Structure formats: structure tokens, C-alpha cells
XYZ file of C-alpha atoms in Angstrom:
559
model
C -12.670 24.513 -8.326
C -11.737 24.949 -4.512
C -8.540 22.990 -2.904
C -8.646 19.264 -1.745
C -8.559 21.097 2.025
C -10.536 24.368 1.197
C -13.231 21.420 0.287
C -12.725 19.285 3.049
C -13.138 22.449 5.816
C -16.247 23.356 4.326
C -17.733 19.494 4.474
C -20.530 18.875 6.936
C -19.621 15.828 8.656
C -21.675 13.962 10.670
C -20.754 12.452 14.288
C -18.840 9.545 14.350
C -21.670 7.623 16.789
C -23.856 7.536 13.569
C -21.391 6.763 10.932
C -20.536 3.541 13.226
C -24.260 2.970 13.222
C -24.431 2.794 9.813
C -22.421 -0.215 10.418
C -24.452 -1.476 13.271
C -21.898 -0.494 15.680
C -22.703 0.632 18.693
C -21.304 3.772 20.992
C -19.504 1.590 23.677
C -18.167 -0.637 20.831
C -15.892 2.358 19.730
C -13.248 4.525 21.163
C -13.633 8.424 19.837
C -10.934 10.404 19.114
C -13.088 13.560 19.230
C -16.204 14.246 17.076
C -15.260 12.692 13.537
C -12.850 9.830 14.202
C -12.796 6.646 16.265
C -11.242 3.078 16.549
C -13.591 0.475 16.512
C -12.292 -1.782 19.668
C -11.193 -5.789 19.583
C -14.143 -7.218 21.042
C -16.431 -5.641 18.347
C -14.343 -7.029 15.889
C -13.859 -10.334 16.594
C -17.831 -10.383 17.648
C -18.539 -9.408 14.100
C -16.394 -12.459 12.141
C -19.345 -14.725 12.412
C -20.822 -12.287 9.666
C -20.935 -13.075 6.671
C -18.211 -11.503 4.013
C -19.217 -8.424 1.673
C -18.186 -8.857 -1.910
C -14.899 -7.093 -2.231
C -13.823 -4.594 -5.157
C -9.596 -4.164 -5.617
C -8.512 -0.951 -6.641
C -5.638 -0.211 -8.719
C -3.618 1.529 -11.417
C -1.303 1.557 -14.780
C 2.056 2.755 -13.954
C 1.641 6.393 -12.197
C 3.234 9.595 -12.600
C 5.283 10.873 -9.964
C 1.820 12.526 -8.741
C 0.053 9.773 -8.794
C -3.298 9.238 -10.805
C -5.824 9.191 -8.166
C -6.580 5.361 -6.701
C -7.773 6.581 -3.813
C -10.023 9.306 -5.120
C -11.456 6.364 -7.221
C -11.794 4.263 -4.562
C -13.815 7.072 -2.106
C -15.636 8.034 -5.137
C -16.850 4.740 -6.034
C -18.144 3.876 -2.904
C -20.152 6.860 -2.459
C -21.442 5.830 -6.302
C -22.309 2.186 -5.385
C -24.154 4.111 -1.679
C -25.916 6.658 -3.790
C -27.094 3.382 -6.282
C -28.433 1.711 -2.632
C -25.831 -0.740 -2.234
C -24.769 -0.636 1.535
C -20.997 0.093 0.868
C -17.714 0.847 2.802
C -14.026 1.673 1.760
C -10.485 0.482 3.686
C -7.413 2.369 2.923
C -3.934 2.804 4.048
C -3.280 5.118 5.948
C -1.422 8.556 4.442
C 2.843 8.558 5.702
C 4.489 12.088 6.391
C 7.042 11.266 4.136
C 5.338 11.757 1.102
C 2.698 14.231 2.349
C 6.103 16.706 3.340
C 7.826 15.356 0.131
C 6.146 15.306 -3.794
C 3.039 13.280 -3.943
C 0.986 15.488 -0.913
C -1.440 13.338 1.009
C -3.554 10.177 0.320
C -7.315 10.914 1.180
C -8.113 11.283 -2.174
C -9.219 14.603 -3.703
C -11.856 16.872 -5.038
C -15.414 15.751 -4.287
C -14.115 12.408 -3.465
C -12.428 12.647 -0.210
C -12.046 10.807 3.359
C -12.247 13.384 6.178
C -11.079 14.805 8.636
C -8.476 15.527 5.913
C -5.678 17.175 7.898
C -5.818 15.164 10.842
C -5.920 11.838 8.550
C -3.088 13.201 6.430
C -1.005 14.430 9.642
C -1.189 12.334 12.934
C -4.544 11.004 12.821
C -5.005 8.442 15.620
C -1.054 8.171 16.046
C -0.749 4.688 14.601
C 2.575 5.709 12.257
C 3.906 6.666 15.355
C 3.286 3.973 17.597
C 4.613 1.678 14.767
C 7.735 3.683 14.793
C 8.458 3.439 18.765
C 7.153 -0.358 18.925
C 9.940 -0.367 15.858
C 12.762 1.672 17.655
C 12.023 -0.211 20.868
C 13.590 -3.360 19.042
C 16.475 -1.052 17.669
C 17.163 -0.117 21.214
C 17.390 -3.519 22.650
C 19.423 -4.910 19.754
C 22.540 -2.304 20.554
C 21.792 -2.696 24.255
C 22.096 -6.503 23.954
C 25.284 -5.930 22.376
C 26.912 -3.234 24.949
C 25.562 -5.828 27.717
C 27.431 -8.356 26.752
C 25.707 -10.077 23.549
C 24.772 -13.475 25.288
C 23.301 -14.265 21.933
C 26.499 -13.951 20.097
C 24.811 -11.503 17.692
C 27.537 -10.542 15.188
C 27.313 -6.427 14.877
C 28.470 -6.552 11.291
C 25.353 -8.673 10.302
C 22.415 -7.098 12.176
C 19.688 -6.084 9.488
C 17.419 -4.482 11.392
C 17.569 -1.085 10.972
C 15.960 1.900 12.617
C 12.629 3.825 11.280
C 11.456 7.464 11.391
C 8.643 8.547 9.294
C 10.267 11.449 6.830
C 12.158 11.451 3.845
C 15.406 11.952 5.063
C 18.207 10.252 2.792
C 21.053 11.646 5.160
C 19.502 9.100 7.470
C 20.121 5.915 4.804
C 23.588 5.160 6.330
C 24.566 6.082 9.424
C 27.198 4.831 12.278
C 25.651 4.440 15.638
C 27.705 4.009 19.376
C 29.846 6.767 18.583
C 30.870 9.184 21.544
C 32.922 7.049 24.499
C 31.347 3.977 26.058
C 28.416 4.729 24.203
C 28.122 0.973 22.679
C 29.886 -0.748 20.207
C 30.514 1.183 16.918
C 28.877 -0.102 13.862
C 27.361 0.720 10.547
C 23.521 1.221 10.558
C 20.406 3.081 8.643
C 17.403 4.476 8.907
C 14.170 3.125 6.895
C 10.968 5.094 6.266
C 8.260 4.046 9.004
C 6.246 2.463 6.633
C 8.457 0.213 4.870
C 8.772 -1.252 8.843
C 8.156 -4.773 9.064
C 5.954 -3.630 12.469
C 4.073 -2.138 10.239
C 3.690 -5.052 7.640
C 2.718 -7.283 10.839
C 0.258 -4.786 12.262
C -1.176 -4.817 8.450
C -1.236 -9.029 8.522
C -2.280 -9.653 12.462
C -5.497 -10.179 13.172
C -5.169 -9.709 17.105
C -3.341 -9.064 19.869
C -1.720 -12.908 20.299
C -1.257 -13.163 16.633
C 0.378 -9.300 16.531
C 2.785 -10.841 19.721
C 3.947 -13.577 18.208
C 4.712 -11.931 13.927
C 6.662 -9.316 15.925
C 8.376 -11.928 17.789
C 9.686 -14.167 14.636
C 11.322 -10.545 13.308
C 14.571 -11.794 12.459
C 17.327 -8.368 13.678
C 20.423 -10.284 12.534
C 22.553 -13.192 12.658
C 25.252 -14.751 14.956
C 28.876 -14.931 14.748
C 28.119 -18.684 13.061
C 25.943 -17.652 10.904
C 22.175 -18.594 12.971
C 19.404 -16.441 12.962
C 18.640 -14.462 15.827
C 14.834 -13.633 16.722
C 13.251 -10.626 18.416
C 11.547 -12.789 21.277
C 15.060 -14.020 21.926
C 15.704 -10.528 23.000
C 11.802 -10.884 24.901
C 10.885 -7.492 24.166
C 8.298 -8.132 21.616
C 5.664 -8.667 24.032
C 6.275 -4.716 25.217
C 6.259 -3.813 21.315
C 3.229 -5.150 21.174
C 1.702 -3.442 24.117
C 2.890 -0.102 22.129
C 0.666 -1.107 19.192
C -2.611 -2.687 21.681
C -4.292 0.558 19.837
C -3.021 0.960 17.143
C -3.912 -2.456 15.960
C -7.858 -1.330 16.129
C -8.873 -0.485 13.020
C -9.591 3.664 12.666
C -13.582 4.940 11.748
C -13.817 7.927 9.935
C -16.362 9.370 6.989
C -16.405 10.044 2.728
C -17.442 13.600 2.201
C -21.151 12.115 1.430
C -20.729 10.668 5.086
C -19.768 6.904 3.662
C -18.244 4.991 6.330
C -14.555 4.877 5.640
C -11.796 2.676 7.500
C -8.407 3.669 7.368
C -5.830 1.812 8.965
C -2.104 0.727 8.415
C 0.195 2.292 5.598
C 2.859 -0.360 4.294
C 4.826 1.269 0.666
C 3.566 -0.907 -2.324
C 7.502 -0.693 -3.999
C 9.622 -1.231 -0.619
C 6.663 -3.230 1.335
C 3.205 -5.248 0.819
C 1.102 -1.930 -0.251
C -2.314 -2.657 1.529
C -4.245 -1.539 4.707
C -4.585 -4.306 7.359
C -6.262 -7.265 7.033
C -8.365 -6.139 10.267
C -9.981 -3.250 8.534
C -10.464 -4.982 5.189
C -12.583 -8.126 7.052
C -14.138 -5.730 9.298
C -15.695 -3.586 6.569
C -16.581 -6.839 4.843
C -18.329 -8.012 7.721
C -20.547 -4.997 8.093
C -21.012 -4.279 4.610
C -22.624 -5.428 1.531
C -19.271 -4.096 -0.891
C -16.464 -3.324 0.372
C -13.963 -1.261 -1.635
C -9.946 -1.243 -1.038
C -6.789 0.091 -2.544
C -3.307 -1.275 -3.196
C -0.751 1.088 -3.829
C 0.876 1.696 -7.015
C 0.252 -0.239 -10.500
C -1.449 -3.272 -10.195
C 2.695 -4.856 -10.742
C 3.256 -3.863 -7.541
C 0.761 -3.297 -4.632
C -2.153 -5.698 -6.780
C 0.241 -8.480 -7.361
C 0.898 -8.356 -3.194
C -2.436 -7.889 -2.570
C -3.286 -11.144 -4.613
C -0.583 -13.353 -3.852
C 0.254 -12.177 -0.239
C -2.727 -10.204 1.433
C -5.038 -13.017 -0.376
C -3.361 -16.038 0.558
C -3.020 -15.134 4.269
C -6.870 -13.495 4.808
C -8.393 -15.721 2.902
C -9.916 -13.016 0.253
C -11.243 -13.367 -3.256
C -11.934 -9.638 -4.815
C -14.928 -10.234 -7.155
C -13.859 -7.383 -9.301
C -10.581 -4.741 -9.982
C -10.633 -1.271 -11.286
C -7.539 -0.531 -13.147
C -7.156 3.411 -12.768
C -5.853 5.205 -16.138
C -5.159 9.031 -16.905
C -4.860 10.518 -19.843
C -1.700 12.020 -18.680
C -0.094 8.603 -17.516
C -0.911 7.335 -20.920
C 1.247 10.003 -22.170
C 3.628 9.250 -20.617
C 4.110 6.149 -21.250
C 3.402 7.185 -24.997
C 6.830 8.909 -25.748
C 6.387 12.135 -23.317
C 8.597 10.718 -19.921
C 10.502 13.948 -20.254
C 7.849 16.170 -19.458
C 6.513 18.252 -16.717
C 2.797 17.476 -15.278
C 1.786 20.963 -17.374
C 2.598 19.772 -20.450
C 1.384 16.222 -19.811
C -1.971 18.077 -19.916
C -1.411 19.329 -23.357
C -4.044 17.419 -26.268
C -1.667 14.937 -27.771
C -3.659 11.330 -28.778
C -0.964 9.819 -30.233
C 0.457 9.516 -27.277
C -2.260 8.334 -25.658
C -2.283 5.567 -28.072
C 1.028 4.722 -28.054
C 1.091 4.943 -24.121
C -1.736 2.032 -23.777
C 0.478 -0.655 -24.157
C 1.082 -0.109 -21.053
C -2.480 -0.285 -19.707
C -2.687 -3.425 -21.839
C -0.021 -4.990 -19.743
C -2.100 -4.037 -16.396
C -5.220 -4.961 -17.543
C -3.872 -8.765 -18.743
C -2.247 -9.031 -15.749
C -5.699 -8.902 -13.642
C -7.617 -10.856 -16.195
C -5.385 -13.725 -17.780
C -2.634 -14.070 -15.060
C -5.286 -13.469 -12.131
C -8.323 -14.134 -13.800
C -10.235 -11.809 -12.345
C -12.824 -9.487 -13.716
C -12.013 -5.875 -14.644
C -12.640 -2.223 -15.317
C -11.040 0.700 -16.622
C -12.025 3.574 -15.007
C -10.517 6.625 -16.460
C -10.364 9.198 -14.153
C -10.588 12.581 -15.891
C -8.762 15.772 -15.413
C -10.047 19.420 -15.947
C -7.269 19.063 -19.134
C -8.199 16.135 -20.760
C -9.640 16.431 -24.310
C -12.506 14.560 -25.275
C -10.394 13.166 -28.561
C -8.250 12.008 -25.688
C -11.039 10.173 -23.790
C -12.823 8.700 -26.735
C -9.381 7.438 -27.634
C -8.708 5.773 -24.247
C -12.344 4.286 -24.528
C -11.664 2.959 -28.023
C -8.662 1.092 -27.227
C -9.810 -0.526 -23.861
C -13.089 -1.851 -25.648
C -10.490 -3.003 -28.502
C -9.050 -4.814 -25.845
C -12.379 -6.217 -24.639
C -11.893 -5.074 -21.265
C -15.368 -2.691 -19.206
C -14.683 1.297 -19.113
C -15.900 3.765 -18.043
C -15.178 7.782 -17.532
C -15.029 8.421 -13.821
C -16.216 12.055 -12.871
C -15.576 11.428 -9.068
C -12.960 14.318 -8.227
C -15.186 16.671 -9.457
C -19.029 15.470 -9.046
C -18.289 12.720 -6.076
C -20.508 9.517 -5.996
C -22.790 11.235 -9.072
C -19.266 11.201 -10.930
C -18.690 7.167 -10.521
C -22.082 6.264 -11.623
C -20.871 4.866 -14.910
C -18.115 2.838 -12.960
C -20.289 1.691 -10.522
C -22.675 0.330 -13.012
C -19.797 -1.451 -14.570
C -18.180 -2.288 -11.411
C -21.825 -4.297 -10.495
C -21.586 -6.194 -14.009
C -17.796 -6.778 -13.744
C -18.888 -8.529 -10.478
C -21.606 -10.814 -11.606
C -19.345 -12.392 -14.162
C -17.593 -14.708 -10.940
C -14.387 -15.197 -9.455
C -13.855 -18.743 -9.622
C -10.822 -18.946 -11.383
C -8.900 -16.610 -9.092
C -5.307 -18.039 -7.729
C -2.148 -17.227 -6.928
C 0.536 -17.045 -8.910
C 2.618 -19.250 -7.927
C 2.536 -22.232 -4.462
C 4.596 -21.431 -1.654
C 6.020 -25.019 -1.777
C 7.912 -23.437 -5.186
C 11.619 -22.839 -4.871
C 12.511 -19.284 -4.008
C 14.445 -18.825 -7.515
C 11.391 -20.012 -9.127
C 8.720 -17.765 -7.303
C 10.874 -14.778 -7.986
C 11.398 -15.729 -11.589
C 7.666 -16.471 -12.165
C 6.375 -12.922 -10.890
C 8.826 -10.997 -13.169
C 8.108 -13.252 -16.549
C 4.506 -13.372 -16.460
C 3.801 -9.878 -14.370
C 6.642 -7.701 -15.849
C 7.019 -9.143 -19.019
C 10.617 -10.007 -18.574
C 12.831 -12.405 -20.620
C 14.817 -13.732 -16.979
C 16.063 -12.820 -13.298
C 19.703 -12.370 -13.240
C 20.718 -13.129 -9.020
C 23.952 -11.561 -7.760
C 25.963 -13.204 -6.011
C 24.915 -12.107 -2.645
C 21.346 -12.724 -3.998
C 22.354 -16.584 -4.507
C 23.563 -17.210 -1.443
C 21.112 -15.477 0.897
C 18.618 -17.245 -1.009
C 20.443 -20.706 -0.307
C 21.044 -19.833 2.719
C 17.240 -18.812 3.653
C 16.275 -22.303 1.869
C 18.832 -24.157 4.452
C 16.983 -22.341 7.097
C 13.812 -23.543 6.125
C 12.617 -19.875 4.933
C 11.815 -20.893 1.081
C 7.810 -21.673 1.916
C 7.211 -17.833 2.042
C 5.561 -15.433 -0.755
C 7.618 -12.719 -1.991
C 7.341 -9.210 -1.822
C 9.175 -7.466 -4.488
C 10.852 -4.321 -4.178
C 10.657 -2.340 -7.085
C 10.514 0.869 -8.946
C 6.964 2.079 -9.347
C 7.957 4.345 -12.043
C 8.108 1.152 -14.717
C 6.686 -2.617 -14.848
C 10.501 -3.362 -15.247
C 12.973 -2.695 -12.762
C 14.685 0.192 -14.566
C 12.582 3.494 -13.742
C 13.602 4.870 -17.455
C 12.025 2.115 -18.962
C 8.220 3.164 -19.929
C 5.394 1.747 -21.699
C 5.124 -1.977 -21.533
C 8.839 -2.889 -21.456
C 10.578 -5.806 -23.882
C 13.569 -7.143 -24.045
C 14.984 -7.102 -19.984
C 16.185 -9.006 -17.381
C 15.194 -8.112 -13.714
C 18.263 -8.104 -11.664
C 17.660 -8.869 -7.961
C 20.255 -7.732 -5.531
C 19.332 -9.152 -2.271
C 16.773 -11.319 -0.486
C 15.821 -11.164 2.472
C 13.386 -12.503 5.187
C 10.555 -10.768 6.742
C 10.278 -13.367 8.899
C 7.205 -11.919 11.467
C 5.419 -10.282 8.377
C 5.914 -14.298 6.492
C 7.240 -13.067 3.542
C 10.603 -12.539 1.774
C 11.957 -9.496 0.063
C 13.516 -9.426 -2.816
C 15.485 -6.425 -3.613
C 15.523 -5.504 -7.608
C 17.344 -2.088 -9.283
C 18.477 0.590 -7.519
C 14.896 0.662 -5.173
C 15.613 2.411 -2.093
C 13.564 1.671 2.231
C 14.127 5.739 2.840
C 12.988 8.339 -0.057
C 14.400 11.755 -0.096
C 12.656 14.912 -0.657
C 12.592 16.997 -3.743
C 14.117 20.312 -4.400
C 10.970 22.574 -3.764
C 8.987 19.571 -1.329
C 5.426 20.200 -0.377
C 6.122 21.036 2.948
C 7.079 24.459 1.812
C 3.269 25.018 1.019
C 1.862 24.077 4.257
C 1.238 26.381 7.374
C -1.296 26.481 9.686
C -2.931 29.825 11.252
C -3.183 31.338 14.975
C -6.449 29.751 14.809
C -5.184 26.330 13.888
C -6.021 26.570 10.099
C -4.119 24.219 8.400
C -3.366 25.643 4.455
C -1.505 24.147 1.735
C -1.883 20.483 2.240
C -2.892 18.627 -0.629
């Protein structure tokens, strides 16, 4: 089997003029950014909400390896299943960070046969939204120390400004830093850098759905508070209007192709542990206004980016999936089965006890969607060139023990002909209704309450233990009139708990939560649980070692 990229070079894409057609987009309704990728402009969007809404398949996962085991493969593969079946079909995904494509997990445009494209440039800069979010981000940073050195009218207390600064890289010597160093350089203080994605301006650009609405998230950011203790607001500052003309493009929602020449949007790229984990609500409604399905991806297991997606991206949009996959490997399942220890190669070793033992896990996930959301679900298990048939039958056997649709997804290696099964049971899983679907919890709930309800009944946990700090930003946020929010958990994606060590489906815990904190433009609060971190670091041997690119332009090595 060729690479991911030796796979995508070779692919024979067709212009982007007649993917957008496929959508009934026309040329001057889009902005190219060369042949194969282009951002579909405002007016086209907002003169396509009248349309009438696609029905909408949620993709997600059991717990992952550090590797990951292959949402958005599943979710490119499936919708070139459901296009090849005749059903007029589009996917929205995040968009891929450098962070992680430089660090361990390589890119996120799926893999094998089941791949968005133009790989590299989608992987790398693409249509330079990361980076817009990051100067639209820094821009705020700016005026925030600048304030201060001017004179700090606003009374902004230095020791309590919480709005740090962004750059999008794994680079932990950046977590704590001290900035106005060097003369009359500013005032001195204590500061940090967060990955670009876990940016609230990039959480807004993910929940705006225009230019007004995008102005006036970005101007409720809340950068700190004053020496008496009162929030301060970006707009107080008046800069968010010229953070917002940094993002006027990037806020258009990006056009590119499936390897079988499905259209595919990808836009925004929010973390699912440190941040909401879903594309933008402007890509999402778009493909649902052009399609008949439309297929998306939240990041992580479905205790993480699915439970945003449902009780955040949901509530605000105005969505209702009408069906979830729930990806599962065999080697997850492993290891979650006993074998946590062990190396991705020996993961791939035959060993179906720990497949069984490891399903309690996918048990967890796939209650979750069905009795806490009740939502209709299948188990696609997405097979690897070292999975044993023993293996799969076992996976199969359990999940239809458990009463739940699966099917064997072929999609990395056969593309759309690979997800036939899963389509098939995708279309059933669909007809069965979504009328049940709510939140889990009202926003009129008490902070304490919220927080406690998504850890007992999604985690599995006995309580929520609140530090001290914990209780009193949360009292202090209710005084303020911040309690009406959702929450957005910050949490390990390595367990459903909020210990990383803990595998399986955990028993017997108590979440701790460390800090809360408001989000106040993206209209959500944070809670902080375990020892979660806003800026990775990269591993000994990262995957940027692998990657080079030729006199020709070439690019090699990216995964």
C-alpha cells in the first residue's frame, strides 16, 4: 500500500469550478485559491439559508490511541459510500493545526483511499485561516500590554489578565513566559502562550455565523479583570472590530474535494480536550443547505468533542444529527483491554481477549449516544492491515450483544466501496428518528450542577471535587451573571475520566476541576479538570523529522 501523500499526488482532481457545481454554486459565488481549493463567499451563503437542511450524520470515536483511530478517514470514506449509493452527500471538517501535524498524530485529512485533497496544502497553510486566527488573536495580546504601558485607563490589574498569547506549534517552553522585559519595554508580568487552536478567536470564528455576529463574540472576549475585581471586555479596548477585519476571509467557509471528487468543506480547527472540537457552524449549515447528507466530525471520543458538539454546537446552530458513528479499532480495544503499556506494533499483535475486555469501553461510548443522547448509532470498525478476523468477529459479537448497528469499514483501503456496509447501516440508523434528542442539561442549571451532570452521566463518575479557586471563580462568574452558559470541559482524551492512566470504562473516581473560566465571546465556560494542558509539547522523535520537501517542491513524509 502507497503513503497517505504518495496517494494523494497521484489523485486526479477535478477543478474546483465543478466541485462547487456539484453544489449548485456558481464561479463568481467563490473565491479560488488556485485550481483545487476555494472559499465559498458571504453572500452565497447567506443566499443559500432559505434551503432546506440535509439530514446530518455525527462522527465519532471510543477513546483513541495516541495515533488516533481514523474519524476522519471514516468520515471522507463514508461520504464517498453514501455518493457512490446515489445519495447527494458532502463532508465538513476541522481544519488540520501544525502542532500536531509537526508533533505525533501527523495530519487530519484522513488516510488511505479515504482522503480530502490537496493533502499538503490542507495539512500545511491551506487558505491561511490558522494564521489569520492567530494575528486577529495576537492583535488583542498587543493592545492589552499597550493599554497597560499607556496608562491603563481601564484599571486592568496586570496580575489578573487571562488572556494569553497563541502561536500554532507545540512549544511547551512557550507555556509560561514573562513579557515587558528589556527597559521601558512595558510593565513586567507573568504570561503564556496557548496553541492557536485552543484560541477563543478560533472558537468564535467556529460559532459566528457572519461578519456582525463574528464582531460582536470577539468583542465580549473577556482579557482580564480590574484592580476591583470587574471584568474587562475586548471592545472596551475597541480593537475587535480590526480583529475582525483580520478574519473577513477567513470566516468563509474553504471548498475543496474527497479523492472520488466528493465535495468536502473544511473550515475552523478548535481542540476537542482544551476547546469545543468541531468545524464552524458556517460550513456545517452550508453543506446542509446544498446537500441531501451531510457528514461531520468531532474530535476525540464521543466524551469529549460529541458531548460539545451536542450540548454546545447543537444548542447554538440549531442542529439535530439523525445518526452517529462511533469509530472502534481493534487496537484501541486493546488497549483499553489490559495492553496501555504497549507500543502501536504490538497493539497489532492477535490478542481477543483483549479486545473483549477493552469493549467496556466502547460500551460506555455507545450508551452515551443512545441512552444519555438518544440518538441512533453505529459502530463502524475501521480495520487495519493487522487486524485478525477472530478479532473482528469478536468486536462484531459484542456490539450486536449490546444491540447497537456495526459494521466493518474498509474505507482506508477500498474508499467509498470500503463504507458500503456502514453506509447501508448509517441509512437505517437514520430512519429510526431523532425525536428524543436533547441536551444534557438547561443552561438555566447552576454551574456546579452542569459540571457535575456531564461527568456522572458521561464519564461515569461517582462526584466533582472543586478546588478552591474552582469555587470561587465559579461564584464569582454566577455574581457576574455568567452561570447561563454551557460548558466546555477540558479534559484528557486519553481516558473518559480525568486521569489519562485510567483505561477502559473507569469506576470508582471523582473528577477534580481546577479552574473555571469564561469564554465569554465563544458563550461558553471552561472548566479545567486533571493536569490538561492549552499548549502540547512535541515528542522525542516528532514527525517533523520525516518531512522535507524537494527542489521541485515535493513535499515527502507528511502523514
Amino acid at each position: 500500500m502507497k503513503s497517505d501523500i504518495e496517494i494523494a499526488q497521484e489523485a486526479e482532481l477535478k477543478h474546483i469550478t465543478e466541485i462547487a457545481e456539484q453544489l449548485g454554486l456558481s464561479e463568481d459565488e467563490i473565491e479560488m485559491y488556485g485550481d483545487n481549493k476555494a472559499k465559498v463567499k458571504y453572500e452565497a451563503y447567506k443566499k443559500r439559508m432559505s434551503n432546506d437542511d440535509s439530514k446530518l450524520i455525527l462522527v465519532t470515536a471510543i477513546t483513541p490511541t495516541p495515533a488516533g483511530e481514523g474519524k476522519t478517514t471514516t468520515s471522507v470514506g463514508v461520504t464517498q459510500a453514501l455518493n457512490q449509493l446515489g445519495h447527494k452527500t458532502t463532508v465538513a471538517l476541522r481544519e488540520p493545526s501544525l502542532g500536531p501535524c509537526m508533533g505525533v498524530k501527523g495530519g487530519a485529512a484522513g488516510g488511505g483511499m479515504s482522503q480530502v485533497v490537496p493533502m499538503e496544502d490542507i495539512n500545511l497553510h491551506f487558505t491561511g485561516d490558522v494564521h489569520a486566527v492567530g494575528v486577529a488573536h495576537n492583535l488583542l495580546s498587543t493592545a492589552i500590554d499597550n493599554h497597560i504601558k499607556q496608562g491603563n485607563d481601564l484599571g486592568l490589574d496586570p496580575k489578573e489578565v487571562v488572556f494569553q498569547r497563541v502561536v500554532d506549534m507545540n512549544d511547551r517552553a512557550l507555556r509560561e513566559v514573562i513579557v515587558g522585559v528589556g527597559g521601558p519595554n512595558g510593565q513586567v508580568r507573568e504570561d503564556g502562550f496557548m496553541i492557536t487552536v485552543a484560541s477563543e478567536v478560533m472558537a468564535i470564528l467556529c460559532l459566528s455565523e457572519g461578519i456582525e455576529d463574528l464582531k460582536e463574540k470577539l468583542g465580549n472576549i473577556i482579557i482580564g479583570y480590574t484592580f476591583e475585581g470587574d471584568p474587562v471586555q475586548a471592545k472596551e479596548l475597541n480593537v475587535h472590530g480590526a480583529m475582525a477585519a483580520l478574519l473577513k476571509d477567513a470566516i468563509q467557509p474553504n471548498l475543496v474535494q474527497t479523492l472520488e471528487n466528493t465535495p468536502a468543506f473544511i473550515h475552523g480547527g478548535p481542540f476537542a480536550n482544551i476547546a469545543h472540537g468541531c468545524n464552524s457552524v458556517a460550513a456545517t449549515k452550508l453543506a446542509m443547505k446544498t446537500s441531501d447528507i451531510t457528514v461531520t466530525e468531532a474530535g476525540f471520543g464521543a466524551d469529549l468533542g460529541a458531548e460539545k458538539f451536542l450540548d454546545i454546537k447543537c444548542r447554538y446552530a440549531d442542529l439535530k444529527p439523525n445518526a452517529v458513528i462511533i469509530v472502534a479499532t481493534a487496537r484501541a480495544l486493546k488497549m483499553h483491554g489490559g495492553l496501555d503499556n504497549a507500543s502501536l506494533e504490538e497493539l497489532g499483535e492477535e490478542n481477543v481477549e483483549a479486545v473483549e475486555q477493552g469493549f467496556e469501553n466502547l460500551a460506555k461510548h455507545i450508551e452515551n449516544i443512545t441512552e444519555e443522547f438518544n440518538l441512533p448509532a453505529v459502530v463502524a470498525i475501521n480495520r487495519f492491515p493487522t487486524d485478525t478476523e477472530a478479532e473482528l468477529d469478536k468486536i462484531r459479537e459484542l456490539c450486536e450483544e449490546k444491540g447497537v448497528r456495526v459494521a466493518l469499514s474498509e474505507i482506508w483501503a477500498k474508499g467509498g466501496e470500503g463504507g458500503e456496509e456502514l453506509a447501508n447501516k448509517v441509512l437505517e440508523a437514520m430512519d429510526e428518528g431523532n425525536e428524543d434528542f436533547d441536551q444534557l442539561y438547561p443552561l438555566d442549571m447552576p454551574i456546579e450542577e452542569k459540571i457535575e451532570t456531564i461527568c456522572t452521566r458521561i464519564y461515569g463518575a461517582d462526584g466533582v471535587n472543586f478546588t478552591d479557586e474552582a469555587k470561587a471563580q465559579i461564584e464569582n462568574l454566577t455574581e457576574k451573571g455568567f452561570d447561563d452558559m454551557p460548558i466546555c470541559m477540558a479534559k484528557t482524551q486519553s481516558s473518559i475520566s480525568d486521569d489519562a492512566t485510567k483505561k477502559g470504562r473507569p469506576t470508582d473516581f471523582e473528577v477534580t476541576v481546577r479552574e473555571v473560566n469564561v469564554s465569554a465571546g465563544a458563550g461558553f465556560l471552561v472548566a479545567l479538570t486533571g493536569a490538561v494542558m492549552t499548549m502540547p509539547g512535541l515528542p522525542a522523535v516528532p514527525s517533523a523529522e520525516e518531512i522535507d520537501v524537494d527542489e521541485d517542491g515535493n513535499i515527502t513524509g507528511l502523514f
